[in-house]
Coordinates of C-alpha atoms in Angstrom, one line a residue:
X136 CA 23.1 43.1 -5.5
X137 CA 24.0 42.3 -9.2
X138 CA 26.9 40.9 -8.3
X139 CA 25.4 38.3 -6.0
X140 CA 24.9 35.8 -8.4
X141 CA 28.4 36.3 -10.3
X142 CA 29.8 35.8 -6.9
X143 CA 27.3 32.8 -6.2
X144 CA 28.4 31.0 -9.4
X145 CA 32.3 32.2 -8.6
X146 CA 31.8 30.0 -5.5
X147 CA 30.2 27.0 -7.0
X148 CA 32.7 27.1 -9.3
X149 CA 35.2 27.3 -6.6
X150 CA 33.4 24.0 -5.2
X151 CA 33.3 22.0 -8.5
X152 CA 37.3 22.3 -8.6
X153 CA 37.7 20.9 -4.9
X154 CA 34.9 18.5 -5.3
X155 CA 37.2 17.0 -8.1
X156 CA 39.9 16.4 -5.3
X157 CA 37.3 14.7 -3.0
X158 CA 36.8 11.2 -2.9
X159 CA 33.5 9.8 -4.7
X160 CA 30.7 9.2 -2.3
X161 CA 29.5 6.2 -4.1
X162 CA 32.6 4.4 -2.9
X163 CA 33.7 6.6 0.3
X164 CA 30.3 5.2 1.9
X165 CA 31.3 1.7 1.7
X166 CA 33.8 1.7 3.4
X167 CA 34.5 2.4 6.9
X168 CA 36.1 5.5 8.3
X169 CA 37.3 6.3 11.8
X170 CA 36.7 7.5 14.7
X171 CA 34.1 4.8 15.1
X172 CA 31.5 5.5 17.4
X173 CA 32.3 4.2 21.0
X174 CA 29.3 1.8 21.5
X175 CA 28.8 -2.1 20.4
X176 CA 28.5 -1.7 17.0
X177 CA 31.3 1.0 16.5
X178 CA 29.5 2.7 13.7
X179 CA 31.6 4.5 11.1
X180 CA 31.8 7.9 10.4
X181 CA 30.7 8.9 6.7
X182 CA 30.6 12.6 6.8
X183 CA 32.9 14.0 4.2
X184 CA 35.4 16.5 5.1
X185 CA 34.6 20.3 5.5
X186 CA 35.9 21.2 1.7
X187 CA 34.2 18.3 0.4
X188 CA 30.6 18.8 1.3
X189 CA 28.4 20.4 -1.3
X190 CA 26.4 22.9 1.1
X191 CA 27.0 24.0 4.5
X192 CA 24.7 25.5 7.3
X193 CA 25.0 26.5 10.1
X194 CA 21.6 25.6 11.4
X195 CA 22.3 22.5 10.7
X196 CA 25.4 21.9 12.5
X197 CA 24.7 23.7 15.5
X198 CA 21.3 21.0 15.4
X199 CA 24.2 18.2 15.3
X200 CA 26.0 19.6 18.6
X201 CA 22.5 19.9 20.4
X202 CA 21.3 16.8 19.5
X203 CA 24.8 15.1 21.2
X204 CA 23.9 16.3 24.3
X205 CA 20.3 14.7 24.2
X206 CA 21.1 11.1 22.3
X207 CA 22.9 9.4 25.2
X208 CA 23.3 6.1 22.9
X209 CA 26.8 6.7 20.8
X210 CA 25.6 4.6 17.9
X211 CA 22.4 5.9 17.6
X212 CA 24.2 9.5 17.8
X213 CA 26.8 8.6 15.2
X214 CA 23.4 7.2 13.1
X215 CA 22.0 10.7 13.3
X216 CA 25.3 12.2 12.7
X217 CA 26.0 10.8 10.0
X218 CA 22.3 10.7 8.3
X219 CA 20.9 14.2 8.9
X220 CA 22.9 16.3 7.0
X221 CA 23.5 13.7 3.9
X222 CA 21.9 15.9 1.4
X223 CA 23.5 18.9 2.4
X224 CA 26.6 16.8 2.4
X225 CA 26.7 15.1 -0.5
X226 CA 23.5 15.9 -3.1
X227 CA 23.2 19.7 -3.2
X228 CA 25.1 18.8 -6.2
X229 CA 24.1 22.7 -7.9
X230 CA 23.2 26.0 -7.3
X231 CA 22.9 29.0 -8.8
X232 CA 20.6 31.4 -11.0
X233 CA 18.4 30.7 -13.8
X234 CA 20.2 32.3 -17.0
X235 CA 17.4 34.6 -18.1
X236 CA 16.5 35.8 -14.3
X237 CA 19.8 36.6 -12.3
X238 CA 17.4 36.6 -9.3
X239 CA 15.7 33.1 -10.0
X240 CA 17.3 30.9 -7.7
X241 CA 17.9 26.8 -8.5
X242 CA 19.3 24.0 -6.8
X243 CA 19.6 20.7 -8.2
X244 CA 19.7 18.3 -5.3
X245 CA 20.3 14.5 -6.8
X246 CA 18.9 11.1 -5.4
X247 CA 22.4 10.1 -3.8
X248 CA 24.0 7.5 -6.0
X249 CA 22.4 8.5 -9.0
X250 CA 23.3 11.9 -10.0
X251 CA 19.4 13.1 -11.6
X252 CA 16.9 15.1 -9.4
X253 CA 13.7 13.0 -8.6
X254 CA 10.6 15.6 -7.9
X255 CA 9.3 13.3 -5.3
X256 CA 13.1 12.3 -3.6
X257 CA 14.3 16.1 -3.6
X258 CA 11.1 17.2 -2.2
X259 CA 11.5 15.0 0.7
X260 CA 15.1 15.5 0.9
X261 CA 14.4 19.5 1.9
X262 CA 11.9 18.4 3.8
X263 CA 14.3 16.8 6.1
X264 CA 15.3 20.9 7.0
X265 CA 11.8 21.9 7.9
X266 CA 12.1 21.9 11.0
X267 CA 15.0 24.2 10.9
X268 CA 13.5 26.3 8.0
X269 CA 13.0 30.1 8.6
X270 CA 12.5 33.3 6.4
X271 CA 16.0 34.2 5.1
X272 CA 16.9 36.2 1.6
X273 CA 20.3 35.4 2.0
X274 CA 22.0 32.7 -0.8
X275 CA 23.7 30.7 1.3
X276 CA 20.4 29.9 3.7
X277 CA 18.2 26.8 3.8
X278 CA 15.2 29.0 2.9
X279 CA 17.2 29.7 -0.3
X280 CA 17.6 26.1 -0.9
X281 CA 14.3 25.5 -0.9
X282 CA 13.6 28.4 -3.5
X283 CA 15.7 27.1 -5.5
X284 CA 14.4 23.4 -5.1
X285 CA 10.8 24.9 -6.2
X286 CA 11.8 27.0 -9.2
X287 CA 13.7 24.1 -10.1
X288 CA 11.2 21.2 -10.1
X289 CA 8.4 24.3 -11.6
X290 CA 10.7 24.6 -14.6
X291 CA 10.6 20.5 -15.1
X292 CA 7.0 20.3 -14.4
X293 CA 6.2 23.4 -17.0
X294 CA 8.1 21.1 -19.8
X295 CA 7.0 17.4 -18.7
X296 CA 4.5 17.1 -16.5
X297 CA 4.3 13.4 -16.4
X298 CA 8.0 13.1 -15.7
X299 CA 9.6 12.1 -12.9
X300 CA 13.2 12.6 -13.2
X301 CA 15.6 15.1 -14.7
X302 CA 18.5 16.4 -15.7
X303 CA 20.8 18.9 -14.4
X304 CA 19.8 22.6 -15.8
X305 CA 21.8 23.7 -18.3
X306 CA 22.9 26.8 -16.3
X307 CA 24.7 23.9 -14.4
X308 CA 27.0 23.2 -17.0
X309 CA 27.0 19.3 -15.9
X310 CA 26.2 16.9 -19.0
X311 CA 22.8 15.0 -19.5
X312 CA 23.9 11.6 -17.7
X313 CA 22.7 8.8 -19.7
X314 CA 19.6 6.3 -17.9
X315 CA 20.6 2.9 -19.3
X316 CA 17.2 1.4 -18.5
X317 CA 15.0 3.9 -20.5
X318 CA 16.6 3.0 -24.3
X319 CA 14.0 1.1 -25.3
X320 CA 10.9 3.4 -23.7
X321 CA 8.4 4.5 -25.8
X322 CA 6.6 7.3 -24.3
X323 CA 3.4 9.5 -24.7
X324 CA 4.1 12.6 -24.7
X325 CA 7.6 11.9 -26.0
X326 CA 10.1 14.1 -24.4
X327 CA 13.7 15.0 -24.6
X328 CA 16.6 12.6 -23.1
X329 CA 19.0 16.0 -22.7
X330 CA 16.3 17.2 -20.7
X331 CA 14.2 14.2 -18.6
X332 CA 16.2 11.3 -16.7
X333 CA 13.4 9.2 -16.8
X334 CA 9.4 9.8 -17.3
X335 CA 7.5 7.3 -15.5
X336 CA 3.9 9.1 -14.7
X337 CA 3.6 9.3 -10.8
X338 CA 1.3 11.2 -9.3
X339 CA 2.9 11.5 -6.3
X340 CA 5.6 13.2 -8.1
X341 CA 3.6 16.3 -8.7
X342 CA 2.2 16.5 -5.5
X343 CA 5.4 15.8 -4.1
X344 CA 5.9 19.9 -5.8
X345 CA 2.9 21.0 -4.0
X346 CA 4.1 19.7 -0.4
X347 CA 7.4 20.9 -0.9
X348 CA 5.9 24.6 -1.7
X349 CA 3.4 24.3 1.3
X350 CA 6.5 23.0 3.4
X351 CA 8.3 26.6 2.5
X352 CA 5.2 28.6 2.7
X353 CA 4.3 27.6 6.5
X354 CA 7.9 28.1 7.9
X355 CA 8.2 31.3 6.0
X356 CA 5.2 32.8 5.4
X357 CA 7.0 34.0 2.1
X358 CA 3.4 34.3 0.0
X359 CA 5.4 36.9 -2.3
X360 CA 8.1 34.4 -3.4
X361 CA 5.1 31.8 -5.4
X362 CA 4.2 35.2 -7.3
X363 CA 7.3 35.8 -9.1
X364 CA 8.8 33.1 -11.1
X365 CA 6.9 30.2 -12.8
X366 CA 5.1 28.9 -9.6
X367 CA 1.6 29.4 -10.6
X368 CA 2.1 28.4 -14.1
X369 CA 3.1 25.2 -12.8
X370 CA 0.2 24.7 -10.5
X371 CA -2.0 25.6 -13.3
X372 CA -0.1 22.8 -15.2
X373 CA -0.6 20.4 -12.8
X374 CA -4.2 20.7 -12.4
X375 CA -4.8 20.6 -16.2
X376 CA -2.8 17.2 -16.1
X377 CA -4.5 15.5 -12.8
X378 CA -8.0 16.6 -14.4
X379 CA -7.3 14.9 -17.6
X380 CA -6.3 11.5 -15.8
X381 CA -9.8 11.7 -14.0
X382 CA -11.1 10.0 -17.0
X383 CA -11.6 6.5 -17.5
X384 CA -11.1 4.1 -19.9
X385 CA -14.3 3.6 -20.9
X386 CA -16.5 6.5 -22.1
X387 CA -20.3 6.1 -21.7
X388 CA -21.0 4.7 -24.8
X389 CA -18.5 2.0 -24.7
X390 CA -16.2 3.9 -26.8
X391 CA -11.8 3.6 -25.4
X392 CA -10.8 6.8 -24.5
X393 CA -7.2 8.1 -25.6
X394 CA -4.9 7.9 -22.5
X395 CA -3.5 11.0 -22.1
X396 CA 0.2 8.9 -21.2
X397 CA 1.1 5.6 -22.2
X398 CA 4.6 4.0 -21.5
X399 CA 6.2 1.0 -22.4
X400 CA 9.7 -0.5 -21.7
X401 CA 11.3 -3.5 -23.0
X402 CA 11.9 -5.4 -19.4
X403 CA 11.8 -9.0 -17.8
X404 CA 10.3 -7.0 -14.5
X405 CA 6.7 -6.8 -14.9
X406 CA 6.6 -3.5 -12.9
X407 CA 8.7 -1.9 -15.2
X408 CA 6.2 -1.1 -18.0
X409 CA 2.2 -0.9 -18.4
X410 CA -0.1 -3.5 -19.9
X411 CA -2.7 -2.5 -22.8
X412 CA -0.2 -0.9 -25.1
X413 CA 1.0 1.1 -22.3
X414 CA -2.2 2.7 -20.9
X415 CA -2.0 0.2 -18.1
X416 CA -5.1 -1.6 -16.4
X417 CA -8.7 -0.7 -17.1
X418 CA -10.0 2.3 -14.6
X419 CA -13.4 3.3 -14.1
X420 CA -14.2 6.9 -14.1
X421 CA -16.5 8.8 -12.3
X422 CA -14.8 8.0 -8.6
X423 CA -12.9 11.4 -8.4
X424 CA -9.9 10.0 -7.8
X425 CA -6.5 10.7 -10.2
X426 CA -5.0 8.0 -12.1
X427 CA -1.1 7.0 -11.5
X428 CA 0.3 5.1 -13.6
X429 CA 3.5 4.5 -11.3
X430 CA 4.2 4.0 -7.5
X431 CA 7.3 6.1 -5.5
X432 CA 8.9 3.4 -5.4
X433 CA 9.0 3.6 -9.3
X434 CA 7.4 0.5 -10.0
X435 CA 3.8 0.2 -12.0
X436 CA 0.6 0.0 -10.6
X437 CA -1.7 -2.7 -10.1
X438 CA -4.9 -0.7 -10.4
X439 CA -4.1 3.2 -11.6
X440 CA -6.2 4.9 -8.5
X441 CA -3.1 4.6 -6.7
X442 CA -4.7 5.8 -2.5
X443 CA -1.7 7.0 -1.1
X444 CA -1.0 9.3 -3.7
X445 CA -4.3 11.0 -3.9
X446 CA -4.2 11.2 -0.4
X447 CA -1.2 13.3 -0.9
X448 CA -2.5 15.4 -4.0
X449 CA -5.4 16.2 -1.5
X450 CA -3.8 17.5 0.9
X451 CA -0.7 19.5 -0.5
X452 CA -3.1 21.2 -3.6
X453 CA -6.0 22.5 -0.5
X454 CA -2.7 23.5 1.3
X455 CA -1.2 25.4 -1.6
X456 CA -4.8 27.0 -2.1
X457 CA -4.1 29.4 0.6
X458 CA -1.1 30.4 -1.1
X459 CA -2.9 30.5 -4.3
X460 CA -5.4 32.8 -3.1
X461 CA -2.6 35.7 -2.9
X462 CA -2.3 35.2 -6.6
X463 CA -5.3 33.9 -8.3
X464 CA -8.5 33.8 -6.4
X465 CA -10.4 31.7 -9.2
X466 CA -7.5 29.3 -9.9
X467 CA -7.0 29.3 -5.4
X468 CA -10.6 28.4 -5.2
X469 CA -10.4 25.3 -8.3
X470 CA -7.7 23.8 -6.1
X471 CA -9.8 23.9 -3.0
X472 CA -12.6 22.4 -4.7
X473 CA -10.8 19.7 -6.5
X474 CA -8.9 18.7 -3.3
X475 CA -12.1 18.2 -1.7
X476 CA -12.9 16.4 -4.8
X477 CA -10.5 14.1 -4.3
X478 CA -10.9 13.7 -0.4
X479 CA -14.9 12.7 -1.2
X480 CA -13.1 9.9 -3.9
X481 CA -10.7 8.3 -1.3
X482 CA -13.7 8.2 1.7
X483 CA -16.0 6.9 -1.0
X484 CA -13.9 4.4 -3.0
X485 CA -11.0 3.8 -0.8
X486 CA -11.8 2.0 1.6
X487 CA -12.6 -1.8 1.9
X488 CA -13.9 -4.5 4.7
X489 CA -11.1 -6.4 6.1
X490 CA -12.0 -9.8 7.3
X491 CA -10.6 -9.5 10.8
X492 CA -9.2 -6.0 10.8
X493 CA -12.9 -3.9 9.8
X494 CA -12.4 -1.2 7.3
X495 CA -9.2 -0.3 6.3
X496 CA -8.0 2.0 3.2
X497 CA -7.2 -0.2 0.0
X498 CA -3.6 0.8 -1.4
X499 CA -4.7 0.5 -5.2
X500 CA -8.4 0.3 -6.7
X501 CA -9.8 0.4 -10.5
X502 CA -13.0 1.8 -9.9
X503 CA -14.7 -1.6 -11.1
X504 CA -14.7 -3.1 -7.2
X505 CA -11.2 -4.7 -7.2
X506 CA -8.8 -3.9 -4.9
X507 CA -4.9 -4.0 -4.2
X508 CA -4.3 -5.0 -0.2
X509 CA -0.9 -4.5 0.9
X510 CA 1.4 -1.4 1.5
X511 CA 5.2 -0.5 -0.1
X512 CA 7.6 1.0 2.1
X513 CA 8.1 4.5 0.2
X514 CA 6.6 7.7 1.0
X515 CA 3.4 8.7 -0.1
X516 CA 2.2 5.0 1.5
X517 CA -0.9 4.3 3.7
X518 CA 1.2 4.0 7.0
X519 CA 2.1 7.7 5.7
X520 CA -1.1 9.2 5.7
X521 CA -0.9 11.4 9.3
X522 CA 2.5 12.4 8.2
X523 CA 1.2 13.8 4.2
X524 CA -1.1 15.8 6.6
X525 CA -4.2 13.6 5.3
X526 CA -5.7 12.8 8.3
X527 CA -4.8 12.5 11.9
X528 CA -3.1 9.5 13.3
X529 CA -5.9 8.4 16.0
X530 CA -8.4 7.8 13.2
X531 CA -10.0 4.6 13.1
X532 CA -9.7 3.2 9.8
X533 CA -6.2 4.7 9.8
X534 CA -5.7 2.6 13.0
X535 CA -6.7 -0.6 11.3
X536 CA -5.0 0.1 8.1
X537 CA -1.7 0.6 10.4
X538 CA -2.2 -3.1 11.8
X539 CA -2.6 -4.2 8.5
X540 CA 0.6 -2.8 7.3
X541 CA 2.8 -3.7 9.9
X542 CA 1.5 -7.3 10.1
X543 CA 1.5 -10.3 7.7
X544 CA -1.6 -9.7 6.3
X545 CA 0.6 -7.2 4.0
X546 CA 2.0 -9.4 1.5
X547 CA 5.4 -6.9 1.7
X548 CA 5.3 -6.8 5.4
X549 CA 9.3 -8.9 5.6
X550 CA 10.2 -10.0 9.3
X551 CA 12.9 -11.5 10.7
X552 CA 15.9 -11.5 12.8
X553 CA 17.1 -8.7 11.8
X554 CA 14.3 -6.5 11.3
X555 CA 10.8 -6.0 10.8
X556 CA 9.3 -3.7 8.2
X557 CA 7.6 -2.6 5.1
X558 CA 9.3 -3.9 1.4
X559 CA 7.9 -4.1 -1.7
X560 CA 8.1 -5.2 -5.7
X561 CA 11.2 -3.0 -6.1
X562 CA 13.9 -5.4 -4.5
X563 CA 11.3 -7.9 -3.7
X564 CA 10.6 -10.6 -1.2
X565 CA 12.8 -10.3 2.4
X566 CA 14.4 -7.1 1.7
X567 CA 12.2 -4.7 4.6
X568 CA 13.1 -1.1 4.1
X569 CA 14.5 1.0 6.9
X570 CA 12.3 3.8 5.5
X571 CA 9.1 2.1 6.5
X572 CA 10.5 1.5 10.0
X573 CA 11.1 5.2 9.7
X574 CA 7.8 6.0 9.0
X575 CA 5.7 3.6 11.6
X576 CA 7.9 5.8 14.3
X577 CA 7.1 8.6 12.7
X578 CA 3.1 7.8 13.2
X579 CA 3.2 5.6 16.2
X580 CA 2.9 7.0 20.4
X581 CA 3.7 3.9 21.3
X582 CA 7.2 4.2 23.9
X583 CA 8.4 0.3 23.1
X584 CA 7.2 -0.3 19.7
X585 CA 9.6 2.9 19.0
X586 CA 12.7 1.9 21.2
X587 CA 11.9 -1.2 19.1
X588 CA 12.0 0.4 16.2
X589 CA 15.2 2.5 17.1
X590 CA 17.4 -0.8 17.5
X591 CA 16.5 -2.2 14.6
X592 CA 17.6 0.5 12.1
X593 CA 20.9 1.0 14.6
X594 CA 21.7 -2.5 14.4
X595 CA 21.5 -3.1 11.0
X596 CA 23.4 -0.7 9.0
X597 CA 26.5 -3.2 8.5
X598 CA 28.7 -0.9 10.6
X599 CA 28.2 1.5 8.0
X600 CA 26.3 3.9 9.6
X601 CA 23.9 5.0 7.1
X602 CA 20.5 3.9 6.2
X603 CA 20.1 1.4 3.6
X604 CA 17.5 1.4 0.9
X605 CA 16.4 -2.0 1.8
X606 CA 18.4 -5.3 4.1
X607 CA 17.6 -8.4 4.5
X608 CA 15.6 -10.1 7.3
X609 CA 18.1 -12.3 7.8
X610 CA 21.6 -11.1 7.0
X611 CA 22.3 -7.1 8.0
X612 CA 25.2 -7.6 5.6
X613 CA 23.2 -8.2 2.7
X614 CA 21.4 -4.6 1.7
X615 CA 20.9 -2.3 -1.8
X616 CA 22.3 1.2 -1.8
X617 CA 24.6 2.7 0.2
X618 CA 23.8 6.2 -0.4
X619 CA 20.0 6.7 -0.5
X620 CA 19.8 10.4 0.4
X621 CA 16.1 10.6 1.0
X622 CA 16.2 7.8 3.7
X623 CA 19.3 9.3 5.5
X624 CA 17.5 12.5 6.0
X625 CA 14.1 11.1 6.8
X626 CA 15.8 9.6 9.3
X627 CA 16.9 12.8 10.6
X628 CA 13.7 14.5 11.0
X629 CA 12.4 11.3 12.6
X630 CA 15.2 11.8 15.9
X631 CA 14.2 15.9 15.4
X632 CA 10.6 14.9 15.8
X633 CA 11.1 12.5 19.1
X634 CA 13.2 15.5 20.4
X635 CA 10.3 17.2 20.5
X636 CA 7.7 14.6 21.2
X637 CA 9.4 12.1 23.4
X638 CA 13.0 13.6 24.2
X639 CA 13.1 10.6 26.9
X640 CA 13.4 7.8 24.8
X641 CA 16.6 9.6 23.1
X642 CA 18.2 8.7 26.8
X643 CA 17.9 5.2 25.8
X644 CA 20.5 2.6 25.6
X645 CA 20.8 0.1 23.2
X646 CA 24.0 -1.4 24.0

């Protein structure tokens, strides 16, 4: 068994000489490569070659071949195809052992065209497997990926909690790349550019740790793994962090409290720093609800009681409590009771009177009765909520937060010929996001609004045949990113789940 990592490294190794006669993604996926797919929009093929892709399965593959047989539309097959196994593909960029534990597993999975590992992205990047995951020791398994995802993203979250992004591991022996945009930010705490990409505080981004470990946990039922490297610590990090952004900032005797993280950049974009110094907007405290000073999408928020994301942190840290409780029973039962904590906020505080809709959940609030109506396309969002476990899809102020979302009462609701979906600040005004199309099929039992939904992102990839970041409403030709890893694969697990919910509608046509 020593040997096993030697040998592990020898073949990563091995990969990083081919991979430096393989053509560069970045480029490779915009352009189109036959065979095209045999239907109207003759969709290119954007898988790399056998030798070129960064991690192969065989659960995965075999999942391709089955699903060829059930998707009866070519286009939306090649779409599938093509998507499902991007990360694998093309962002398992490392993996290997940690240099003082030869039986630590890591994996440094990157966002797609930027080569630095996002908690929030990776996590849902392996989620994309979980429906293929299973208990397997073996190094070259998806269950070993996902190890190797968690010890990962436990050793970033140990150093910089309030980070976001990171670095490659130095055990990778790929160089710091440099992040352009953050020269000018000035950050409390101040961290280390060889280490951090970026360090935008997102709340999300530490639950996205926690959902990722309960994602392993029930396919597995690996309760042993979370006891032997830094997983606890890093829970125990996280809930010293979330508990000191309960605070507000005002203390009772009218006094500012210090924030425990400020940032500020230099930047035209308004959502690309904080107001007040960098402690952002004013926040009441006393709701039980966790600050966030920044969105998935990576933009600022409005009002720091950011819903979807404590929706999320609720969920995943009461999850992970069952986990815990193999552990540490007093720190298993602090997560329960703070994740209840939390629940009691968003029921209390997070939810507001719609004129014509009735009560639907506020995406943003300060504590001080104003409120932030709208929802962004990324995931942790309100139209999200069933699939972050929160709550289940049939609920009633879910119901009427789902109409608002998906209607023009969303002021990033984009519609036109092209498509119809969720946007946001990040690329602005009539750029919808395939994602949030992703995401309302994801949550919806409704047969035509998701054969609906299913022509719209297979008609609008610009013959590329991968999911954009964001296109316009009006021109399919006009879109940002051509290799957005988390989208491809959410994608993915969107065609697994109607397999398994609907398989009829995969016999659909949209020629």
């Amino acid at each position: 068994m020593a040997l096993l990592p030697l040998l592990l490294s020898f073949l990563f190794g091995v990969l990083h000489i081919v991979s430096a006669q393989c053509p560069d993604y970045d480029a490779y996926s915009r352009e189109m490569h036959e065979p095209y797919s045999e239907g109207k929009y003759q969709l290119s093929y954007q898988r790399p070659t056998a030798a070129c892709r960064k991690f192969n399965s065989s659960d995965v593959e075999e999942t391709i071949q089955d699903m060829q047989e059930l998707v009866k539309d070519p286009d939306l097959f090649r779409l599938f195809e093509n998507a499902f196994p991007n990360t694998l593909d093309t962002t398992v960029t490392w993996k290997g052992y940690a240099a003082d534990d030869s039986t630590e597993e890591l994996t440094f999975v990157t966002t797609g065209d930027i080569v630095a590992m996002w908690l929030r992205d990776s996590a849902n990047q392996m989620r994309s497997y979980k429906s293929l995951l299973k208990a397997d020791d073996s190094p070259d398994s998806l269950a070993s990926l996902f190890r190797g995802v968690i010890n990962l993203q436990a050793r970033y979250i140990l150093r910089n909690p309030y980070c976001n992004a990171f670095q490659a591991p130095t055990e990778s022996g790929l160089p710091p790349q440099d992040n352009g945009y953050a020269d000018t930010d000035k950050v409390t705490p101040p961290y280390n550019t060889s280490f951090v990409f970026e360090c935008k505080y997102e709340l999300d981004s530490i639950s996205a740790f926690l959902q990722l470990s309960y994602d392993y946990y029930s396919k597995t039922e690996d309760a042993d793994f979370f006891g032997k490297f830094q997983w606890v610590n890093a829970v125990q990090t996280i809930l010293n962090v979330t508990e000191g952004l309960l605070i507000g900032t005002y203390a009772d005797d009218g006094s500012v409290n210090e924030s425990p993280y400020t940032f500020q950049r230099d930047s035209t974009s308004a959502t690309e720093t904080l107001t007040n110094t960098g402690a952002g907007n004013p926040v009441k405290g006393g709701t039980g609800l966790v600050r966030s000073a920044f969105r998935p999408s990576d933009d600022s928020t409005i009002y720091q009681l950011f819903i979807p994301a404590n929706m999320q942190f609720s969920s995943y840290l009461g999850k992970c409590s069952k986990i815990m409780e193999a552990h540490d029973a007093s720190l298993a039962q602090r997560m329960s009771d703070f994740a209840s904590s939390v629940k009691s906020g968003i029921e209390a505080h997070g939810k507001v009177q719609h004129p014509v809709l009735g009560q639907i959940y506020a995406y943003e609030i300060d504590g001080f009765g104003s409120s932030n109506l709208m929802d962004d396309a990324n995931v942790p969002s309100l139209l999200s909520a069933p699939i972050l476990d929160y709550l289940d899809a049939s609920d009633e102020t879910y119901q009427n937060t789902r109409k608002f979302v998906l209607s023009t009462w969303n002021p990033y609701y984009m519609h036109g010929p092209v498509l119809n979906g969720t946007g946001g600040p990040h690329v602005g005004p009539g750029k919808a996001w395939p994602m949030s199309i992703i995401t309302s099929l994801l949550t919806s039992d409704d047969d035509s609004e998701i054969v609906a939904g299913l022509q719209m992102l297979v008609s609008s990839t610009d013959g590329l045949g991968l999911i954009h970041e964001s296109v316009d409403t009006f021109n399919a030709s006009e879109w940002t990113r051509e290799w957005f890893s988390w989208a491809n694969g959410l994608f993915g697990e969107m065609l697994l789940d109607l397999r398994d919910r609907k398989p009829q509608l995969l016999q659909t046509s949209f020629q």
